[in-house]
mmCIF file of C-alpha atoms in Angstrom:
data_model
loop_
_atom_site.group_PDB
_atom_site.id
_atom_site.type_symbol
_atom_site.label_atom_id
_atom_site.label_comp_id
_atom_site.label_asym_id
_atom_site.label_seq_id
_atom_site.Cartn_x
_atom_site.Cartn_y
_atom_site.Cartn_z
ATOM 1 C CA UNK A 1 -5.851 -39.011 0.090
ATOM 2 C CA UNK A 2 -5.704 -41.603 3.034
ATOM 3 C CA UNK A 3 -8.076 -40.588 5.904
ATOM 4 C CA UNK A 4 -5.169 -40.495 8.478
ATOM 5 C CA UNK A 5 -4.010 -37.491 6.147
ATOM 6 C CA UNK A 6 -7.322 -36.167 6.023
ATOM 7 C CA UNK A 7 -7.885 -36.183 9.386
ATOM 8 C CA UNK A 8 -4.158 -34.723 10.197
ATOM 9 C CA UNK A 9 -4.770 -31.960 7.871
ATOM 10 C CA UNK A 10 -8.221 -31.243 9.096
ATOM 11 C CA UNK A 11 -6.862 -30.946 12.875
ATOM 12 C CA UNK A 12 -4.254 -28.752 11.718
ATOM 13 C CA UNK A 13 -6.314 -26.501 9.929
ATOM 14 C CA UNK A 14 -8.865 -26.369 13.031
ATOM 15 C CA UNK A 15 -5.708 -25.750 15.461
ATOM 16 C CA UNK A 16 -3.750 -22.804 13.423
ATOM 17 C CA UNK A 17 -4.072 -19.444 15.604
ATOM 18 C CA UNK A 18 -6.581 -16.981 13.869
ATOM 19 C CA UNK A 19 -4.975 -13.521 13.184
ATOM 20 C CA UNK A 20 -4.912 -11.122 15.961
ATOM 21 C CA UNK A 21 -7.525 -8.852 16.109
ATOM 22 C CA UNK A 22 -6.207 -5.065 15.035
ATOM 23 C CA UNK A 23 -8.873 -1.940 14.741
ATOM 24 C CA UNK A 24 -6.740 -0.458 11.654
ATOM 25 C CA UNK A 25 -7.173 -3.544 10.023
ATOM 26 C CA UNK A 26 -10.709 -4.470 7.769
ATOM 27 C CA UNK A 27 -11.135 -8.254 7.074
ATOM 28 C CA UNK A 28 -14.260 -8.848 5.289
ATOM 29 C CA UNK A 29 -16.873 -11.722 7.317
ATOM 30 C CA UNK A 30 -17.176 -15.012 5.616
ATOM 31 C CA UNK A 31 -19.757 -13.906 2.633
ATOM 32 C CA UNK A 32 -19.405 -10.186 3.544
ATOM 33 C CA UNK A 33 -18.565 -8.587 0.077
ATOM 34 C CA UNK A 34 -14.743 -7.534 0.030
ATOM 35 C CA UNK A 35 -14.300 -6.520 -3.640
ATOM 36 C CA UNK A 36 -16.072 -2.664 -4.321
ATOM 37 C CA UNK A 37 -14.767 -0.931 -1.271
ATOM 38 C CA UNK A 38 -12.612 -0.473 1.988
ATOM 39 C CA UNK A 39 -14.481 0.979 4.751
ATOM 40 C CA UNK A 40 -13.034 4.906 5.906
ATOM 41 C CA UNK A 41 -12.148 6.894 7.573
ATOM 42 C CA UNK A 42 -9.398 5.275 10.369
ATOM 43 C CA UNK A 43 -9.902 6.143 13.331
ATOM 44 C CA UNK A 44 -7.322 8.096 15.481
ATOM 45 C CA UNK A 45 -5.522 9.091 12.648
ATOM 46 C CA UNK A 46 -6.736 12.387 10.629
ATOM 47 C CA UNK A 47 -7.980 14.504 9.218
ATOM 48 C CA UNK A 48 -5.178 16.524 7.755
ATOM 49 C CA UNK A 49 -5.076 19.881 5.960
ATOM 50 C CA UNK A 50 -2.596 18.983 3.760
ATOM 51 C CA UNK A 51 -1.529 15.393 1.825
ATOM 52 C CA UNK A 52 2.729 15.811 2.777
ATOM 53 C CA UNK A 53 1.372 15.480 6.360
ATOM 54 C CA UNK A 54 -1.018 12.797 5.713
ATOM 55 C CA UNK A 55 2.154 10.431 4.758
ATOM 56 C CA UNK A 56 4.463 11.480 7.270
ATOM 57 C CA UNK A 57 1.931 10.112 9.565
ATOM 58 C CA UNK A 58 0.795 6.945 7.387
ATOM 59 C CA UNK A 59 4.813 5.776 6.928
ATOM 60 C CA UNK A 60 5.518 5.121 10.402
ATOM 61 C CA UNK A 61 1.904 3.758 11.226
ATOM 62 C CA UNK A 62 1.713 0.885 8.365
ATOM 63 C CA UNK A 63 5.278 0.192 8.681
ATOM 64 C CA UNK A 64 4.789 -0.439 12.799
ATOM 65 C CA UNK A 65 2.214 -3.822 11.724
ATOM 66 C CA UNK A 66 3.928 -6.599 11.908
ATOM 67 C CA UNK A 67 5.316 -8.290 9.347
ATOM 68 C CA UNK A 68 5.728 -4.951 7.619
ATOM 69 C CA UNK A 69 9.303 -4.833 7.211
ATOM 70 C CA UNK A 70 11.229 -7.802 7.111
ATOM 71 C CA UNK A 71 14.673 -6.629 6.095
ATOM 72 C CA UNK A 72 16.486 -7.877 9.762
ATOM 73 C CA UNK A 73 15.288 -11.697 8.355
ATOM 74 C CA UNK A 74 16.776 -11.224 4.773
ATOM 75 C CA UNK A 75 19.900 -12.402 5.637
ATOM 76 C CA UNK A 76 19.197 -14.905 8.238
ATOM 77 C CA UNK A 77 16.329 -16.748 6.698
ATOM 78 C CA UNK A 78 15.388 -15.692 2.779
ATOM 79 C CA UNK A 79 12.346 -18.462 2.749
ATOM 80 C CA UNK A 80 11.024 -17.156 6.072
ATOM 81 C CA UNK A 81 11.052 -13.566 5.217
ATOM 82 C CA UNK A 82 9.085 -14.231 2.193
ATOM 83 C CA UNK A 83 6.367 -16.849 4.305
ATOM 84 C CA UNK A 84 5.877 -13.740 7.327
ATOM 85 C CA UNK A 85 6.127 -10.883 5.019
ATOM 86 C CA UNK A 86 2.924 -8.691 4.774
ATOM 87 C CA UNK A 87 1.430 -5.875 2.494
ATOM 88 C CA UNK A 88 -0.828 -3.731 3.646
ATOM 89 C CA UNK A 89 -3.200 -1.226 1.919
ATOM 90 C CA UNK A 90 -4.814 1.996 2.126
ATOM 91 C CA UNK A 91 -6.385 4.681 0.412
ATOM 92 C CA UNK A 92 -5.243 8.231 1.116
ATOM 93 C CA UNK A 93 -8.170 10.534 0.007
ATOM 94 C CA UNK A 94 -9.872 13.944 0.068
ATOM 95 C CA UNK A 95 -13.029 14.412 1.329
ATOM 96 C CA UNK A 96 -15.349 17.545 0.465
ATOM 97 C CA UNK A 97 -13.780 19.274 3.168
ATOM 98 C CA UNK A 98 -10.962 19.512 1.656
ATOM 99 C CA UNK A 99 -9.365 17.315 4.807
ATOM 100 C CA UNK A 100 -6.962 14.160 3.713
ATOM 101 C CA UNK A 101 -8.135 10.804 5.299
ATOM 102 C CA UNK A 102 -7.102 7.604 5.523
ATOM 103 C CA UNK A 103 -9.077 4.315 4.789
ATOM 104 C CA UNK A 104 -8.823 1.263 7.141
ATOM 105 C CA UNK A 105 -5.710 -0.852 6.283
ATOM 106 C CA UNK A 106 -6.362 -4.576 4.557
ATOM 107 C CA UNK A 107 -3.943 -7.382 4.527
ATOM 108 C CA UNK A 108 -6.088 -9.472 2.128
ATOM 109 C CA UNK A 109 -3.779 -10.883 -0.335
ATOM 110 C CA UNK A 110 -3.844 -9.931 -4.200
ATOM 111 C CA UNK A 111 -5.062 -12.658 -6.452
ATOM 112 C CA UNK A 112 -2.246 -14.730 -7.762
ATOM 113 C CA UNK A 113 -0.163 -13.687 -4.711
ATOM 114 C CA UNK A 114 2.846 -16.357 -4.486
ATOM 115 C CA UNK A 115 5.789 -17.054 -1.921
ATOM 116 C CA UNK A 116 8.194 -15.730 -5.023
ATOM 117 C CA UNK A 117 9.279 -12.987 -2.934
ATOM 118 C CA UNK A 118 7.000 -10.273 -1.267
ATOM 119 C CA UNK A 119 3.093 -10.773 -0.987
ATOM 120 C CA UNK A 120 0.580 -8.614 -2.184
ATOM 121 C CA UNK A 121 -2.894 -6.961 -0.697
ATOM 122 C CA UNK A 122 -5.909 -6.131 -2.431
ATOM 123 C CA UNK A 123 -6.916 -2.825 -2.116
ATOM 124 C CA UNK A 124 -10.724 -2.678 -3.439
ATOM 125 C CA UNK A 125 -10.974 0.036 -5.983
ATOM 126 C CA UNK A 126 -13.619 2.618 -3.636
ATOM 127 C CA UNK A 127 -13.914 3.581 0.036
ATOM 128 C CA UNK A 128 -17.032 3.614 2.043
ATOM 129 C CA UNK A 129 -17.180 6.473 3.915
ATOM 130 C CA UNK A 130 -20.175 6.458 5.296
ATOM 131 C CA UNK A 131 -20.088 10.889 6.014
ATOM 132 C CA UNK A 132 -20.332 11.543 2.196
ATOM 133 C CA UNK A 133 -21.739 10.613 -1.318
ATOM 134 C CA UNK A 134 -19.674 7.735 -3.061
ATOM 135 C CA UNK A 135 -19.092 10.472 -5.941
ATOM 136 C CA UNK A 136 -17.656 13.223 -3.891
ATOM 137 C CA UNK A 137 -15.033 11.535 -2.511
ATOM 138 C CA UNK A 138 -11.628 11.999 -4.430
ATOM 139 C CA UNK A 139 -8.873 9.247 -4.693
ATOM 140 C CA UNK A 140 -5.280 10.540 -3.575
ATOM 141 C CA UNK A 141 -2.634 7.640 -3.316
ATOM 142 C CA UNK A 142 -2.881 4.172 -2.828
ATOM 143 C CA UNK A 143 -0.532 3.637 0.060
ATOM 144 C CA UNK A 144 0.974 0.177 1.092
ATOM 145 C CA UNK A 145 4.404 -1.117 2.546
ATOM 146 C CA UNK A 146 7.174 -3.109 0.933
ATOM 147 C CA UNK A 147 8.265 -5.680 3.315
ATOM 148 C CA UNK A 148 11.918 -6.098 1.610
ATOM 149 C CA UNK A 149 12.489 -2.557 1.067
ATOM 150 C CA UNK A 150 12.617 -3.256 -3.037
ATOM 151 C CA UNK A 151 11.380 -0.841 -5.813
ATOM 152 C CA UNK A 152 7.653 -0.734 -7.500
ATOM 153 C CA UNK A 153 6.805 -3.697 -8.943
ATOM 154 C CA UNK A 154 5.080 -4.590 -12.082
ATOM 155 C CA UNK A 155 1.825 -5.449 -9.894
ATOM 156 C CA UNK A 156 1.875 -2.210 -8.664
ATOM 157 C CA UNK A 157 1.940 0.001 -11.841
ATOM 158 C CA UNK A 158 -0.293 -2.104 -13.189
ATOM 159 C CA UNK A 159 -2.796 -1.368 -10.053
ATOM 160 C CA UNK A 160 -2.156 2.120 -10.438
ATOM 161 C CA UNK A 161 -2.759 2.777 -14.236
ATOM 162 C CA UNK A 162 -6.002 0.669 -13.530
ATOM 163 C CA UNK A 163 -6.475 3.344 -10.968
ATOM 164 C CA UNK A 164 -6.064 5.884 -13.123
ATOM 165 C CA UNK A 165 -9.055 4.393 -14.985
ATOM 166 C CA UNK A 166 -11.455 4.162 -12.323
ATOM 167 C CA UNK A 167 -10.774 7.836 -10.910
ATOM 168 C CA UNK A 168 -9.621 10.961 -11.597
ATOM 169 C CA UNK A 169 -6.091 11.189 -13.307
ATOM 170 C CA UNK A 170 -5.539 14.664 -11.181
ATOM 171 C CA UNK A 171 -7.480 15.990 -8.223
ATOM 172 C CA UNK A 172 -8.122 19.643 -7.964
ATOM 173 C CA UNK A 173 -7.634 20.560 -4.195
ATOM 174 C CA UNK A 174 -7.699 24.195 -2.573
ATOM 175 C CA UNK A 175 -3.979 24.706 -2.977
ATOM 176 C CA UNK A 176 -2.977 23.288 -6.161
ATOM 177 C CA UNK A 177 -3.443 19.472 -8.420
ATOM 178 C CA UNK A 178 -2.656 16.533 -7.347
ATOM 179 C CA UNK A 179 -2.149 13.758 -9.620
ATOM 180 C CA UNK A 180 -3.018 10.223 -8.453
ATOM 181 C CA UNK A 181 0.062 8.079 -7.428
ATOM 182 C CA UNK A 182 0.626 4.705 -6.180
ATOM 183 C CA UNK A 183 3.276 5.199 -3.309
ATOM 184 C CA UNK A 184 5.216 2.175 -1.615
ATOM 185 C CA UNK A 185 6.707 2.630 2.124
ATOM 186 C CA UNK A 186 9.608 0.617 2.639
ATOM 187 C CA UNK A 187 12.203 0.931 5.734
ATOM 188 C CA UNK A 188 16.150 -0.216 6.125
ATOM 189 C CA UNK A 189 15.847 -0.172 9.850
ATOM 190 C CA UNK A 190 16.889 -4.436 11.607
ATOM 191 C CA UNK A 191 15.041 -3.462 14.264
ATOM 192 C CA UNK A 192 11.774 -5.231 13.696
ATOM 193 C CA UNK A 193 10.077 -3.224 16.861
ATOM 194 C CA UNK A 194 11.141 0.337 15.932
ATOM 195 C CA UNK A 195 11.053 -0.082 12.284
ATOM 196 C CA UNK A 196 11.916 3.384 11.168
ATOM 197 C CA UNK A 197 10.115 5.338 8.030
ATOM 198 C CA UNK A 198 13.500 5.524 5.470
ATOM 199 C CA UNK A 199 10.770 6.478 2.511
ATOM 200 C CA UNK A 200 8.587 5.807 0.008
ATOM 201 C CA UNK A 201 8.719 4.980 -4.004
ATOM 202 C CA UNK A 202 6.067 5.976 -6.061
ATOM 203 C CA UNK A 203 4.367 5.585 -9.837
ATOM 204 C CA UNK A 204 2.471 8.915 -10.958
ATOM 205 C CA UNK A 205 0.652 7.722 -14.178
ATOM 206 C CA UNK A 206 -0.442 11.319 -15.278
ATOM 207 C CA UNK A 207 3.428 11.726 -15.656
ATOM 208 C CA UNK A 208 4.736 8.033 -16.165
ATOM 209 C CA UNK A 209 7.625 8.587 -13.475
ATOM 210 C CA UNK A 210 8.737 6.582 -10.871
ATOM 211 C CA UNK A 211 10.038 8.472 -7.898
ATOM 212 C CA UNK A 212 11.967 7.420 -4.777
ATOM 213 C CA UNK A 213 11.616 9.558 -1.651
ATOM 214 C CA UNK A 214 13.270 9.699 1.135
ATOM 215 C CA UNK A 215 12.888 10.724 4.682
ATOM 216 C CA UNK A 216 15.890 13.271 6.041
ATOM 217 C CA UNK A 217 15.884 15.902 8.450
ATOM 218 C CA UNK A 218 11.909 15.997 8.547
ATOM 219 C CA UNK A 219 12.120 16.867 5.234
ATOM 220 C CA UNK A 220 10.896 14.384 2.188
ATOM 221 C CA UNK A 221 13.263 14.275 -0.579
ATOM 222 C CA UNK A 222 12.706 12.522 -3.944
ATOM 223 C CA UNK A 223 14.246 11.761 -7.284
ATOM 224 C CA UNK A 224 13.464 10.392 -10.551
ATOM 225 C CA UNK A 225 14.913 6.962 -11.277
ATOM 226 C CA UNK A 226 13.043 6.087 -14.316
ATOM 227 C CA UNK A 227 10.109 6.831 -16.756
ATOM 228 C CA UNK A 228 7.671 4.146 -17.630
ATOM 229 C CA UNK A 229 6.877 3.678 -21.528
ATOM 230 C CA UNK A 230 3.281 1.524 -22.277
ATOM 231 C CA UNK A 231 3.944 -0.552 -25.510
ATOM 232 C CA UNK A 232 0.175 -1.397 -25.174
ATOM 233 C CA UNK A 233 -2.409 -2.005 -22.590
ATOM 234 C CA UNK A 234 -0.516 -4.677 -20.883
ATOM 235 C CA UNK A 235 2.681 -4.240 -21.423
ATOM 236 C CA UNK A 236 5.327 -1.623 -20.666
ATOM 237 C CA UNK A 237 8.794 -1.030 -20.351
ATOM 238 C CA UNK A 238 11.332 1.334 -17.793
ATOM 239 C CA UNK A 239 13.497 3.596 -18.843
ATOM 240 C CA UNK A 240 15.935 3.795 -16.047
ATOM 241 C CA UNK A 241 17.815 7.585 -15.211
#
């Protein structure tokens, strides 16, 4: 490399804008570690009695960051959509309580995360809630957005059947069990400002289905659209309904 390239890419590097600061938003410090766990709960946003209200009020929150949504540039610029689009993660958990929280959101992107289509965030596998024991703290959904509005990818039922792994398969609460679940907010709304909440999809790996919700009347509706069948530890197939 000449060292009029060096020196242009050096400048550039020096001059590109830093992120904007957002309070729902953890970034680990240069050499701060970012791999065991996501610091909770966020503030201004729970607790709530009950997990359905929980993510009605998550949807609308992660899917208001920008670069969130991305469906108005689909059509206008495929390449650009996939360079601005942006995951972001959470942990939806119970606390002893018996109150659902939410952790900070993270845009850090997944290992491996290419311009192929939509990005991916790393969600570290705890949360640091700093009110309770690491051990009584009980792991819900992992919550994130879809930027293009697409289906559960193989990334993601890979994350959650690691998941499944780490924590419980099914939480006990006060009213009834709740099995862990990777969910995946995603809206149709071309209005990049007032992105509305359309719904969520979502991978249960206590029951193997994949489940896509939607948002109507206040009400959340879902149905099955497939079953997913492990042919071994890394590999799997969908059967599609």
């Amino acid at each position: 490399m000449n060292q009029r390239l060096l020196f242009v890419l050096v400048v550039g590097l020096a001059c590109s804008p830093p992120r904007p600061v957002d309070p729902d938003i953890w970034r680990p410090l240069p050499g701060e570690a970012s791999g065991d766990a996501i610091p909770g709960p966020l503030k201004n946003f729970g607790p709530f009695d009950s997990f359905a209200d929980a993510l009605k009020a998550a949807c609308p929150l992660i899917l208001s960051k920008p670069n969130a949504t991305v469906v108005h540039l689909v059509e206008q610029d495929r390449q650009l959509a996939s360079r601005v689009s942006t995951e972001y993660c959470a942990w939806l958990y119970l606390t002893p309580e018996d109150k659902y929280e939410l952790s900070m959101l993270t845009d850090m992107p997944a290992a491996g995360s290419t311009l192929r289509g939509e990005t991916s965030c790393a969600l570290p596998v705890n949360v640091n809630d700093p009110r309770y024991p690491p051990e009584s703290i009980k792991y819900i959904f992992c919550v994130h957005n879809h930027p293009f509005s697409g289906e559960l990818s193989e990334k993601d039922i890979f994350f959650a059947a690691a998941m499944a792994n780490a924590h419980e398969l099914v939480v006990t609460t006060k009213e009834k069990k709740v099995p862990l679940a990777v969910i995946a907010f995603f809206s149709n709304s071309r209005d990049p400002e007032n992105p509305t909440c359309d719904g969520f999809y979502q991978y249960i790996p206590a029951t193997r289905e994949l489940l896509r919700w939607t948002h109507s009347q206040g009400l959340w509706e879902g149905k099955r659209y497939g079953t997913v069948h492990w042919r071994g530890p890394a590999r799997f197939i969908i059967q599609r309904e």
